[in-house]
mmCIF file of C-alpha atoms in Angstrom:
data_model
loop_
_atom_site.group_PDB
_atom_site.id
_atom_site.type_symbol
_atom_site.label_atom_id
_atom_site.label_comp_id
_atom_site.label_asym_id
_atom_site.label_seq_id
_atom_site.Cartn_x
_atom_site.Cartn_y
_atom_site.Cartn_z
ATOM 1 C CA MET A 3 5.438 -14.208 7.379
ATOM 2 C CA LEU A 4 4.375 -10.614 7.770
ATOM 3 C CA PRO A 5 4.008 -9.237 11.327
ATOM 4 C CA LEU A 6 0.199 -8.966 11.307
ATOM 5 C CA GLU A 7 -0.667 -12.228 9.558
ATOM 6 C CA GLY A 8 -3.612 -13.803 11.363
ATOM 7 C CA VAL A 9 -5.108 -10.455 12.418
ATOM 8 C CA ARG A 10 -8.559 -9.811 10.937
ATOM 9 C CA VAL A 11 -9.637 -6.194 10.507
ATOM 10 C CA VAL A 12 -13.160 -5.117 9.500
ATOM 11 C CA GLU A 13 -12.990 -1.657 7.945
ATOM 12 C CA PHE A 14 -15.933 0.745 7.740
ATOM 13 C CA ALA A 15 -14.066 3.570 6.058
ATOM 14 C CA HIS A 16 -14.011 5.924 3.096
ATOM 15 C CA MET A 17 -11.979 8.805 1.694
ATOM 16 C CA VAL A 18 -8.406 8.928 3.118
ATOM 17 C CA MET A 19 -8.169 8.866 6.920
ATOM 18 C CA GLY A 20 -9.787 5.477 7.604
ATOM 19 C CA PRO A 21 -8.454 3.705 4.512
ATOM 20 C CA SER A 22 -4.909 4.933 5.205
ATOM 21 C CA CYS A 23 -5.050 3.229 8.611
ATOM 22 C CA GLY A 24 -6.292 0.030 6.954
ATOM 23 C CA LEU A 25 -3.532 0.262 4.361
ATOM 24 C CA VAL A 26 -0.829 0.253 7.048
ATOM 25 C CA LEU A 27 -2.376 -2.806 8.694
ATOM 26 C CA ALA A 28 -2.956 -4.582 5.367
ATOM 27 C CA ASP A 29 0.569 -3.974 4.081
ATOM 28 C CA LEU A 30 1.861 -5.382 7.377
ATOM 29 C CA GLY A 31 -0.056 -8.588 6.718
ATOM 30 C CA ALA A 32 -3.478 -8.174 8.343
ATOM 31 C CA GLU A 33 -6.582 -9.432 6.551
ATOM 32 C CA VAL A 34 -8.462 -6.165 6.060
ATOM 33 C CA ILE A 35 -12.095 -6.572 4.983
ATOM 34 C CA LYS A 36 -13.604 -3.420 3.554
ATOM 35 C CA VAL A 37 -17.367 -3.324 4.225
ATOM 36 C CA GLU A 38 -18.991 -1.302 1.452
ATOM 37 C CA PRO A 39 -22.483 -0.354 0.285
ATOM 38 C CA LEU A 40 -23.861 -2.426 -2.602
ATOM 39 C CA ALA A 41 -22.787 0.263 -5.064
ATOM 40 C CA GLY A 42 -19.344 0.441 -3.472
ATOM 41 C CA ASP A 43 -17.511 3.090 -1.504
ATOM 42 C CA ASN A 44 -18.269 6.521 -2.993
ATOM 43 C CA THR A 45 -14.522 7.210 -2.968
ATOM 44 C CA ARG A 46 -14.250 4.816 -5.926
ATOM 45 C CA ARG A 47 -16.114 7.333 -8.083
ATOM 46 C CA LEU A 48 -14.225 10.495 -7.174
ATOM 47 C CA GLU A 49 -12.633 12.414 -10.032
ATOM 48 C CA ALA A 50 -10.023 15.158 -10.441
ATOM 49 C CA ALA A 51 -8.133 15.742 -7.149
ATOM 50 C CA GLY A 52 -9.860 12.743 -5.575
ATOM 51 C CA ALA A 53 -9.108 10.273 -8.356
ATOM 52 C CA GLY A 54 -6.052 8.878 -6.596
ATOM 53 C CA PHE A 55 -7.636 8.226 -3.201
ATOM 54 C CA PHE A 56 -9.063 4.757 -3.782
ATOM 55 C CA PRO A 57 -6.149 3.175 -5.691
ATOM 56 C CA VAL A 58 -3.545 4.501 -3.247
ATOM 57 C CA PHE A 59 -5.160 3.503 0.051
ATOM 58 C CA ASN A 60 -6.975 0.230 -0.674
ATOM 59 C CA ARG A 61 -4.475 -2.346 -1.921
ATOM 60 C CA ASN A 62 -4.106 -5.650 -0.073
ATOM 61 C CA LYS A 63 -7.733 -5.485 1.127
ATOM 62 C CA LYS A 64 -10.846 -7.608 0.604
ATOM 63 C CA SER A 65 -14.299 -6.225 -0.221
ATOM 64 C CA LEU A 66 -17.671 -7.249 1.193
ATOM 65 C CA ALA A 67 -20.566 -5.291 -0.343
ATOM 66 C CA VAL A 68 -23.610 -5.508 1.943
ATOM 67 C CA ASP A 69 -26.762 -3.482 2.575
ATOM 68 C CA LEU A 70 -26.553 -2.391 6.205
ATOM 69 C CA GLN A 71 -29.992 -0.795 6.030
ATOM 70 C CA LYS A 72 -31.519 -4.285 5.985
ATOM 71 C CA PRO A 73 -31.592 -6.476 9.131
ATOM 72 C CA GLU A 74 -30.172 -9.423 7.206
ATOM 73 C CA GLY A 75 -27.191 -7.331 6.127
ATOM 74 C CA ARG A 76 -26.510 -6.163 9.669
ATOM 75 C CA GLU A 77 -26.779 -9.752 10.903
ATOM 76 C CA LEU A 78 -24.109 -10.856 8.433
ATOM 77 C CA VAL A 79 -21.762 -8.126 9.582
ATOM 78 C CA HIS A 80 -22.400 -9.004 13.229
ATOM 79 C CA LYS A 81 -21.296 -12.557 12.428
ATOM 80 C CA LEU A 82 -18.211 -11.204 10.701
ATOM 81 C CA LEU A 83 -17.338 -8.970 13.640
ATOM 82 C CA LYS A 84 -17.443 -11.927 16.031
ATOM 83 C CA THR A 85 -14.478 -13.303 14.062
ATOM 84 C CA ALA A 86 -12.609 -9.969 13.970
ATOM 85 C CA ASP A 87 -9.657 -8.694 15.954
ATOM 86 C CA VAL A 88 -10.080 -5.051 14.946
ATOM 87 C CA LEU A 89 -12.851 -2.755 13.707
ATOM 88 C CA THR A 90 -11.964 0.589 12.130
ATOM 89 C CA GLU A 91 -14.415 3.336 11.180
ATOM 90 C CA ASN A 92 -14.253 6.969 10.121
ATOM 91 C CA PHE A 93 -17.902 7.915 9.650
ATOM 92 C CA ARG A 94 -19.696 10.808 11.330
ATOM 93 C CA PRO A 95 -20.025 10.481 15.130
ATOM 94 C CA GLY A 96 -22.814 8.062 16.053
ATOM 95 C CA ALA A 97 -23.379 6.693 12.528
ATOM 96 C CA LEU A 98 -22.340 3.127 13.350
ATOM 97 C CA ASP A 99 -24.076 3.267 16.730
ATOM 98 C CA LYS A 100 -27.423 3.770 14.978
ATOM 99 C CA LEU A 101 -26.824 0.613 12.936
ATOM 100 C CA GLY A 102 -26.167 -1.425 16.077
ATOM 101 C CA PHE A 103 -22.374 -1.437 15.841
ATOM 102 C CA SER A 104 -21.459 0.636 18.894
ATOM 103 C CA TYR A 105 -18.372 -0.129 20.925
ATOM 104 C CA GLU A 106 -20.496 -0.917 23.984
ATOM 105 C CA LYS A 107 -22.555 -3.512 22.102
ATOM 106 C CA LEU A 108 -19.752 -5.119 20.110
ATOM 107 C CA SER A 109 -17.306 -5.319 23.025
ATOM 108 C CA LYS A 110 -19.862 -7.445 24.876
ATOM 109 C CA GLU A 111 -20.304 -9.741 21.878
ATOM 110 C CA ASN A 112 -16.553 -9.964 21.235
ATOM 111 C CA PRO A 113 -14.517 -8.900 24.300
ATOM 112 C CA ARG A 114 -11.250 -9.269 22.358
ATOM 113 C CA LEU A 115 -12.315 -6.714 19.726
ATOM 114 C CA ILE A 116 -10.208 -3.578 19.301
ATOM 115 C CA TYR A 117 -12.567 -0.824 18.162
ATOM 116 C CA CYS A 118 -10.823 2.080 16.435
ATOM 117 C CA SER A 119 -12.645 5.285 15.530
ATOM 118 C CA LEU A 120 -10.957 7.886 13.352
ATOM 119 C CA LYS A 121 -12.658 11.212 13.985
ATOM 120 C CA GLY A 122 -12.297 14.936 13.604
ATOM 121 C CA PHE A 123 -11.697 15.532 17.312
ATOM 122 C CA LEU A 124 -10.987 13.643 20.499
ATOM 123 C CA LYS A 125 -13.250 14.159 23.528
ATOM 124 C CA GLY A 126 -14.004 17.780 24.308
ATOM 125 C CA PRO A 127 -16.196 20.685 23.206
ATOM 126 C CA TYR A 128 -15.612 20.004 19.494
ATOM 127 C CA GLU A 129 -16.109 16.214 19.517
ATOM 128 C CA HIS A 130 -19.482 16.267 17.749
ATOM 129 C CA ARG A 131 -18.332 18.545 14.914
ATOM 130 C CA LEU A 132 -17.709 17.208 11.449
ATOM 131 C CA ALA A 133 -14.184 17.816 10.240
ATOM 132 C CA LEU A 134 -12.095 17.499 7.113
ATOM 133 C CA ASP A 135 -8.357 17.588 6.571
ATOM 134 C CA GLU A 136 -8.574 21.189 5.388
ATOM 135 C CA VAL A 137 -10.853 22.230 8.264
ATOM 136 C CA THR A 138 -8.338 21.185 10.893
ATOM 137 C CA GLN A 139 -5.375 22.542 8.919
ATOM 138 C CA MET A 140 -7.109 25.927 9.062
ATOM 139 C CA MET A 141 -8.165 25.837 12.721
ATOM 140 C CA GLY A 142 -4.957 24.131 13.879
ATOM 141 C CA GLY A 143 -2.523 26.700 12.476
ATOM 142 C CA LEU A 144 -0.923 24.513 9.814
ATOM 143 C CA ALA A 145 -2.524 26.472 6.956
ATOM 144 C CA TYR A 146 -1.233 29.697 8.527
ATOM 145 C CA MET A 147 2.307 28.322 8.740
ATOM 146 C CA THR A 148 2.137 27.034 5.149
ATOM 147 C CA GLY A 149 0.771 30.083 3.353
ATOM 148 C CA LEU A 150 1.538 33.790 3.223
ATOM 149 C CA PRO A 151 0.863 35.970 6.299
ATOM 150 C CA ASP A 152 -2.486 37.165 4.951
ATOM 151 C CA ARG A 153 -3.362 34.054 2.978
ATOM 152 C CA PRO A 154 -3.512 30.713 4.831
ATOM 153 C CA LEU A 155 -2.934 27.764 2.522
ATOM 154 C CA ARG A 156 -3.508 24.071 3.123
ATOM 155 C CA ALA A 157 -0.533 21.785 2.637
ATOM 156 C CA GLY A 158 -0.354 20.213 -0.827
ATOM 157 C CA SER A 159 -1.338 16.734 0.347
ATOM 158 C CA SER A 160 -3.872 15.106 2.681
ATOM 159 C CA VAL A 161 -1.233 15.208 5.399
ATOM 160 C CA ILE A 162 -3.627 15.317 8.349
ATOM 161 C CA ASP A 163 -5.823 12.490 7.067
ATOM 162 C CA ILE A 164 -2.725 10.347 6.579
ATOM 163 C CA MET A 165 -1.245 11.390 9.934
ATOM 164 C CA GLY A 166 -4.529 10.586 11.707
ATOM 165 C CA GLY A 167 -4.695 7.224 9.941
ATOM 166 C CA THR A 168 -1.107 6.410 10.849
ATOM 167 C CA PHE A 169 -1.624 7.268 14.513
ATOM 168 C CA ALA A 170 -4.748 5.097 14.486
ATOM 169 C CA ALA A 171 -2.626 2.192 13.249
ATOM 170 C CA VAL A 172 -0.081 2.872 16.008
ATOM 171 C CA GLY A 173 -2.885 2.829 18.587
ATOM 172 C CA ILE A 174 -4.212 -0.453 17.196
ATOM 173 C CA LEU A 175 -0.766 -2.046 17.335
ATOM 174 C CA ALA A 176 -0.429 -0.935 20.959
ATOM 175 C CA ALA A 177 -3.880 -2.366 21.770
ATOM 176 C CA LEU A 178 -3.003 -5.670 20.097
ATOM 177 C CA ARG A 179 0.160 -5.833 22.210
ATOM 178 C CA GLU A 180 -1.808 -5.066 25.388
ATOM 179 C CA ARG A 181 -4.387 -7.720 24.496
ATOM 180 C CA GLU A 182 -1.631 -10.332 24.550
ATOM 181 C CA LYS A 183 -1.344 -9.636 28.298
ATOM 182 C CA THR A 184 -4.980 -8.998 29.241
ATOM 183 C CA GLY A 185 -6.973 -11.027 26.717
ATOM 184 C CA ARG A 186 -9.275 -8.061 26.227
ATOM 185 C CA GLY A 187 -9.694 -5.564 23.425
ATOM 186 C CA ALA A 188 -9.844 -1.790 23.768
ATOM 187 C CA GLN A 189 -11.315 1.365 22.312
ATOM 188 C CA VAL A 190 -8.858 3.432 20.266
ATOM 189 C CA THR A 191 -9.564 6.889 18.848
ATOM 190 C CA SER A 192 -7.410 9.080 16.641
ATOM 191 C CA SER A 193 -8.314 12.498 15.328
ATOM 192 C CA LEU A 194 -7.577 15.141 12.740
ATOM 193 C CA PHE A 195 -7.485 18.188 15.005
ATOM 194 C CA GLU A 196 -5.127 16.708 17.559
ATOM 195 C CA SER A 197 -2.921 15.399 14.730
ATOM 196 C CA THR A 198 -2.709 18.958 13.400
ATOM 197 C CA ALA A 199 -1.778 20.270 16.834
ATOM 198 C CA TYR A 200 0.989 17.663 17.015
ATOM 199 C CA LEU A 201 2.382 18.819 13.667
ATOM 200 C CA VAL A 202 2.543 22.472 14.731
ATOM 201 C CA ALA A 203 3.871 21.686 18.225
ATOM 202 C CA GLN A 204 7.312 23.088 17.412
ATOM 203 C CA HIS A 205 5.779 26.459 16.547
ATOM 204 C CA MET A 206 3.644 26.440 19.708
ATOM 205 C CA ALA A 207 6.720 25.686 21.799
ATOM 206 C CA GLN A 208 8.734 28.380 20.039
ATOM 207 C CA PHE A 209 6.066 30.942 20.920
ATOM 208 C CA GLU A 210 5.979 29.885 24.557
ATOM 209 C CA LEU A 211 9.751 29.831 24.914
ATOM 210 C CA THR A 212 10.580 33.056 23.078
ATOM 211 C CA GLY A 213 7.365 35.081 23.292
ATOM 212 C CA GLU A 214 7.647 35.701 19.562
ATOM 213 C CA ALA A 215 4.931 34.594 17.144
ATOM 214 C CA PRO A 216 6.595 32.499 14.431
ATOM 215 C CA GLN A 217 6.049 33.740 10.911
ATOM 216 C CA PRO A 218 4.690 31.463 8.164
ATOM 217 C CA MET A 219 7.322 29.256 6.555
ATOM 218 C CA SER A 220 6.959 31.273 3.344
ATOM 219 C CA VAL A 221 8.491 34.356 4.950
ATOM 220 C CA LYS A 222 10.115 33.264 8.212
ATOM 221 C CA ARG A 223 13.832 33.439 8.846
ATOM 222 C CA PRO A 224 15.265 29.920 8.830
ATOM 223 C CA ALA A 225 17.105 28.510 11.822
ATOM 224 C CA TRP A 226 20.157 27.915 9.596
ATOM 225 C CA GLY A 227 22.451 30.233 7.714
ATOM 226 C CA ILE A 228 21.979 28.593 4.320
ATOM 227 C CA TYR A 229 18.666 26.808 3.885
ATOM 228 C CA ASP A 230 17.445 28.078 0.549
ATOM 229 C CA ILE A 231 16.516 27.490 -3.069
ATOM 230 C CA CYS A 232 19.568 28.542 -5.049
ATOM 231 C CA GLU A 233 19.977 29.453 -8.711
ATOM 232 C CA THR A 234 22.218 27.501 -11.089
ATOM 233 C CA ALA A 235 23.693 28.172 -14.522
ATOM 234 C CA GLY A 236 21.077 27.708 -17.222
ATOM 235 C CA GLY A 237 18.162 28.702 -15.000
ATOM 236 C CA GLY A 238 17.753 25.529 -12.927
ATOM 237 C CA ARG A 239 17.132 25.716 -9.196
ATOM 238 C CA LEU A 240 18.297 23.579 -6.307
ATOM 239 C CA PHE A 241 17.551 23.563 -2.598
ATOM 240 C CA VAL A 242 20.797 23.716 -0.611
ATOM 241 C CA GLY A 243 21.234 23.351 3.129
ATOM 242 C CA VAL A 244 24.348 24.211 5.120
ATOM 243 C CA VAL A 245 23.170 23.584 8.660
ATOM 244 C CA THR A 246 26.277 22.989 10.794
ATOM 245 C CA ASP A 247 29.600 24.720 11.278
ATOM 246 C CA THR A 248 31.391 21.676 9.888
ATOM 247 C CA GLN A 249 29.249 21.774 6.754
ATOM 248 C CA TRP A 250 30.081 25.457 6.342
ATOM 249 C CA GLU A 251 33.793 24.630 6.475
ATOM 250 C CA VAL A 252 33.273 21.919 3.841
ATOM 251 C CA PHE A 253 31.261 24.278 1.618
ATOM 252 C CA CYS A 254 33.896 27.020 1.724
ATOM 253 C CA ARG A 255 36.758 24.601 1.114
ATOM 254 C CA GLU A 256 35.176 22.607 -1.718
ATOM 255 C CA PHE A 257 33.879 25.704 -3.523
ATOM 256 C CA GLN A 258 37.240 27.446 -3.011
ATOM 257 C CA GLU A 259 35.956 30.404 -1.017
ATOM 258 C CA PRO A 260 38.736 31.111 1.539
ATOM 259 C CA ASP A 261 37.478 34.633 2.191
ATOM 260 C CA LEU A 262 34.120 33.325 3.374
ATOM 261 C CA ALA A 263 35.859 30.686 5.492
ATOM 262 C CA LYS A 264 37.944 33.371 7.249
ATOM 263 C CA ASP A 265 35.116 35.916 7.666
ATOM 264 C CA ALA A 266 34.665 36.408 11.427
ATOM 265 C CA ARG A 267 30.990 37.273 10.896
ATOM 266 C CA LEU A 268 30.294 33.734 9.629
ATOM 267 C CA ARG A 269 32.062 31.505 12.151
ATOM 268 C CA THR A 270 28.939 30.005 13.734
ATOM 269 C CA ASN A 271 25.518 29.126 12.418
ATOM 270 C CA GLY A 272 23.940 31.750 14.669
ATOM 271 C CA GLN A 273 26.202 34.409 13.180
ATOM 272 C CA ARG A 274 25.472 33.257 9.624
ATOM 273 C CA VAL A 275 21.715 33.504 10.264
ATOM 274 C CA LYS A 276 22.189 37.181 11.200
ATOM 275 C CA GLU A 277 24.123 37.812 7.973
ATOM 276 C CA ARG A 278 21.646 36.159 5.612
ATOM 277 C CA ALA A 279 20.694 39.442 3.922
ATOM 278 C CA TRP A 280 24.028 39.521 2.072
ATOM 279 C CA LEU A 281 25.193 35.924 2.561
ATOM 280 C CA VAL A 282 22.377 34.230 0.630
ATOM 281 C CA PRO A 283 22.921 36.386 -2.524
ATOM 282 C CA ARG A 284 26.653 35.679 -2.193
ATOM 283 C CA VAL A 285 26.042 31.920 -2.085
ATOM 284 C CA ASN A 286 23.796 32.264 -5.140
ATOM 285 C CA GLU A 287 26.698 33.838 -7.012
ATOM 286 C CA ILE A 288 28.672 30.689 -6.247
ATOM 287 C CA THR A 289 25.959 28.225 -7.242
ATOM 288 C CA LYS A 290 25.246 30.068 -10.492
ATOM 289 C CA LYS A 291 28.736 29.129 -11.690
ATOM 290 C CA HIS A 292 27.553 25.512 -12.005
ATOM 291 C CA SER A 293 24.793 23.807 -13.971
ATOM 292 C CA GLN A 294 22.125 22.024 -11.965
ATOM 293 C CA SER A 295 23.549 18.575 -12.767
ATOM 294 C CA GLU A 296 27.102 19.682 -11.916
ATOM 295 C CA LEU A 297 25.975 21.178 -8.637
ATOM 296 C CA CYS A 298 23.993 18.047 -7.712
ATOM 297 C CA ALA A 299 27.037 15.866 -8.393
ATOM 298 C CA LYS A 300 29.358 18.136 -6.388
ATOM 299 C CA LEU A 301 27.062 18.452 -3.366
ATOM 300 C CA GLU A 302 26.479 14.704 -3.310
ATOM 301 C CA ALA A 303 30.214 14.034 -3.509
ATOM 302 C CA ILE A 304 31.032 16.342 -0.598
ATOM 303 C CA GLY A 305 28.072 15.209 1.518
ATOM 304 C CA LEU A 306 25.994 18.383 1.785
ATOM 305 C CA PRO A 307 22.157 18.366 1.795
ATOM 306 C CA PHE A 308 20.558 19.301 -1.525
ATOM 307 C CA ALA A 309 17.415 18.636 -3.515
ATOM 308 C CA PRO A 310 16.239 19.277 -7.069
ATOM 309 C CA ILE A 311 12.812 20.949 -7.163
ATOM 310 C CA ALA A 312 10.520 18.121 -8.285
ATOM 311 C CA LYS A 313 6.823 17.752 -9.046
ATOM 312 C CA PRO A 314 4.933 14.718 -7.694
ATOM 313 C CA TRP A 315 4.755 13.032 -11.108
ATOM 314 C CA ASP A 316 8.521 13.353 -11.474
ATOM 315 C CA LEU A 317 8.771 10.630 -8.819
ATOM 316 C CA LEU A 318 7.396 8.079 -11.270
ATOM 317 C CA ASP A 319 10.795 8.195 -12.990
ATOM 318 C CA ASP A 320 12.851 8.632 -9.837
ATOM 319 C CA PRO A 321 15.799 6.205 -10.050
ATOM 320 C CA HIS A 322 15.929 5.598 -6.309
ATOM 321 C CA LEU A 323 12.223 4.759 -5.932
ATOM 322 C CA ASN A 324 12.320 2.520 -8.988
ATOM 323 C CA ALA A 325 15.457 0.684 -7.903
ATOM 324 C CA SER A 326 14.436 0.174 -4.278
ATOM 325 C CA GLY A 327 10.935 -1.219 -4.725
ATOM 326 C CA GLY A 328 9.370 2.048 -3.663
ATOM 327 C CA LEU A 329 6.735 2.031 -6.426
ATOM 328 C CA LEU A 330 4.099 -0.697 -6.641
ATOM 329 C CA GLU A 331 2.253 -1.514 -9.857
ATOM 330 C CA THR A 332 -1.438 -1.313 -9.070
ATOM 331 C CA LYS A 333 -4.349 -2.256 -11.296
ATOM 332 C CA ILE A 334 -7.454 -0.148 -10.917
ATOM 333 C CA ASP A 335 -10.284 -0.918 -13.338
ATOM 334 C CA SER A 336 -8.582 -1.289 -16.714
ATOM 335 C CA LYS A 337 -5.526 0.804 -15.878
ATOM 336 C CA THR A 338 -2.220 -0.143 -14.302
ATOM 337 C CA ILE A 339 -0.562 2.658 -12.389
ATOM 338 C CA ARG A 340 2.362 2.960 -9.973
ATOM 339 C CA VAL A 341 1.888 4.170 -6.405
ATOM 340 C CA PRO A 342 4.315 4.445 -3.470
ATOM 341 C CA ALA A 343 4.837 1.593 -1.044
ATOM 342 C CA LEU A 344 4.744 2.271 2.685
ATOM 343 C CA PRO A 345 7.945 4.082 3.704
ATOM 344 C CA LEU A 346 9.170 1.053 5.649
ATOM 345 C CA ALA A 347 11.627 -1.777 5.228
ATOM 346 C CA LEU A 348 11.567 -4.900 7.418
ATOM 347 C CA ASP A 349 14.857 -6.786 7.468
ATOM 348 C CA GLY A 350 15.837 -4.716 4.453
ATOM 349 C CA GLN A 351 12.761 -5.680 2.445
ATOM 350 C CA ARG A 352 10.080 -3.267 1.272
ATOM 351 C CA LEU A 353 6.468 -4.245 1.942
ATOM 352 C CA ARG A 354 4.937 -5.503 -1.268
ATOM 353 C CA LYS A 355 1.571 -5.423 -2.918
ATOM 354 C CA ARG A 356 -0.163 -8.780 -2.481
ATOM 355 C CA ALA A 357 -3.453 -7.770 -4.076
ATOM 356 C CA ASP A 358 -4.798 -4.867 -6.119
ATOM 357 C CA PRO A 359 -7.580 -2.693 -4.683
ATOM 358 C CA PRO A 360 -10.636 -4.982 -4.712
ATOM 359 C CA ARG A 361 -13.626 -4.740 -6.986
ATOM 360 C CA VAL A 362 -16.917 -4.059 -5.198
ATOM 361 C CA GLY A 363 -17.875 -7.212 -3.305
ATOM 362 C CA GLU A 364 -15.006 -9.181 -4.843
ATOM 363 C CA HIS A 365 -14.504 -11.392 -1.797
ATOM 364 C CA GLY A 366 -18.149 -11.706 -0.781
ATOM 365 C CA ARG A 367 -18.617 -15.384 -1.629
ATOM 366 C CA GLU A 368 -15.382 -16.379 0.100
ATOM 367 C CA LEU A 369 -16.194 -14.402 3.248
ATOM 368 C CA LEU A 370 -19.799 -15.573 3.504
ATOM 369 C CA ALA A 371 -18.750 -19.182 3.057
ATOM 370 C CA GLY A 372 -16.259 -18.644 5.861
ATOM 371 C CA LEU A 373 -19.134 -17.505 8.085
ATOM 372 C CA GLY A 374 -20.951 -20.786 7.409
ATOM 373 C CA CYS A 375 -23.334 -19.658 4.657
ATOM 374 C CA SER A 376 -24.223 -22.408 2.200
ATOM 375 C CA PRO A 377 -24.194 -21.804 -1.581
ATOM 376 C CA GLU A 378 -27.998 -21.721 -1.487
ATOM 377 C CA GLU A 379 -28.012 -19.123 1.288
ATOM 378 C CA ILE A 380 -25.469 -17.026 -0.565
ATOM 379 C CA SER A 381 -27.598 -17.125 -3.725
ATOM 380 C CA LYS A 382 -30.639 -16.083 -1.723
ATOM 381 C CA LEU A 383 -28.779 -13.164 -0.170
ATOM 382 C CA LEU A 384 -27.690 -12.098 -3.628
ATOM 383 C CA ASP A 385 -31.240 -12.383 -5.050
ATOM 384 C CA GLN A 386 -32.623 -10.325 -2.160
ATOM 385 C CA ARG A 387 -30.011 -7.613 -2.740
ATOM 386 C CA ILE A 388 -28.543 -8.069 0.727
ATOM 387 C CA VAL A 389 -25.074 -8.508 -0.795
ATOM 388 C CA ALA A 390 -23.512 -7.730 -4.151
ATOM 389 C CA PHE A 391 -20.685 -9.386 -6.071
ATOM 390 C CA PRO A 392 -18.716 -8.105 -9.071
ATOM 391 C CA THR A 393 -20.655 -8.041 -12.305
ATOM 392 C CA HIS A 394 -17.544 -8.253 -14.497
ATOM 393 C CA SER A 395 -14.305 -10.190 -14.421
#
């Protein structure tokens, strides 16, 4: 059994933030029902940089396609929500309230319901603003720390959407635990802006403690003597970290550099940081004596941190991910692709894919029957375009 088996989640979500929360809950065993418009979540039709959103964040879910603009559609969803443990939503502030699905209304109908909103901002002057991952990266300082001093740059992934979704899942798990004691649900809210602030907290604290404004990561001085991309023979590059005094001793010994080991200027990490101007080029001279593969093998053998410089698609052939169950085959339309599993193991086992991302309305008949609708009523709802089911197998 998975930890969340028996928990029913009704998801009103699109894009990345809301679906990433649902993915965590679904992979952990919850029944996550994705409520979609009759034509399906618009995220299904994104192209280019958005093409991966739907297949990555919607496995292990069920789909109910229903027209919420019609009273009959809203009535069906109200029935569904009376059976739910959790509701998640990441639409603009007030959107669900206008459809009759406010926390105040639903908590009266189902006092055990945990109502989770994933928004741009928590309560405060900005709470009614619309936000996107990139918006809060810019206003929260993450883009500044990622780019060049005069050119802020968003991180190369939807890190804030995923962070906000993950914190929403944490809040839901806490509310489920609390409900075991009180019998009552709760209102949970996570946000993009506050997630961004959490990610840059170390830089905020550094400023307060030292009075110095930290420079962007692209130009700042690292906290460690060797923490750099180094050159290798044949033109390859490798990130190498030597972050403790013990590691420095190992590096000097294993690369046969007694002069560096004895140099009084390099005895501590703090001293090595001050000598980086000449020390980093000197270390590059050492690494350039070895090919990339030789250097990888040597650093692994002696236990020093290192990393080849990879591109995201290189991970599809990564031996570790492939051997450890870290990639899940996922069918989306007529294609089968591989996407990462959650970065968790329970009792040594990776969380698996139990179902591919659903087709629009794929589970409609099953869910409506579970709400007590007869076959005749289901056919009528379909004829009246209140619900939609897949048109192809």
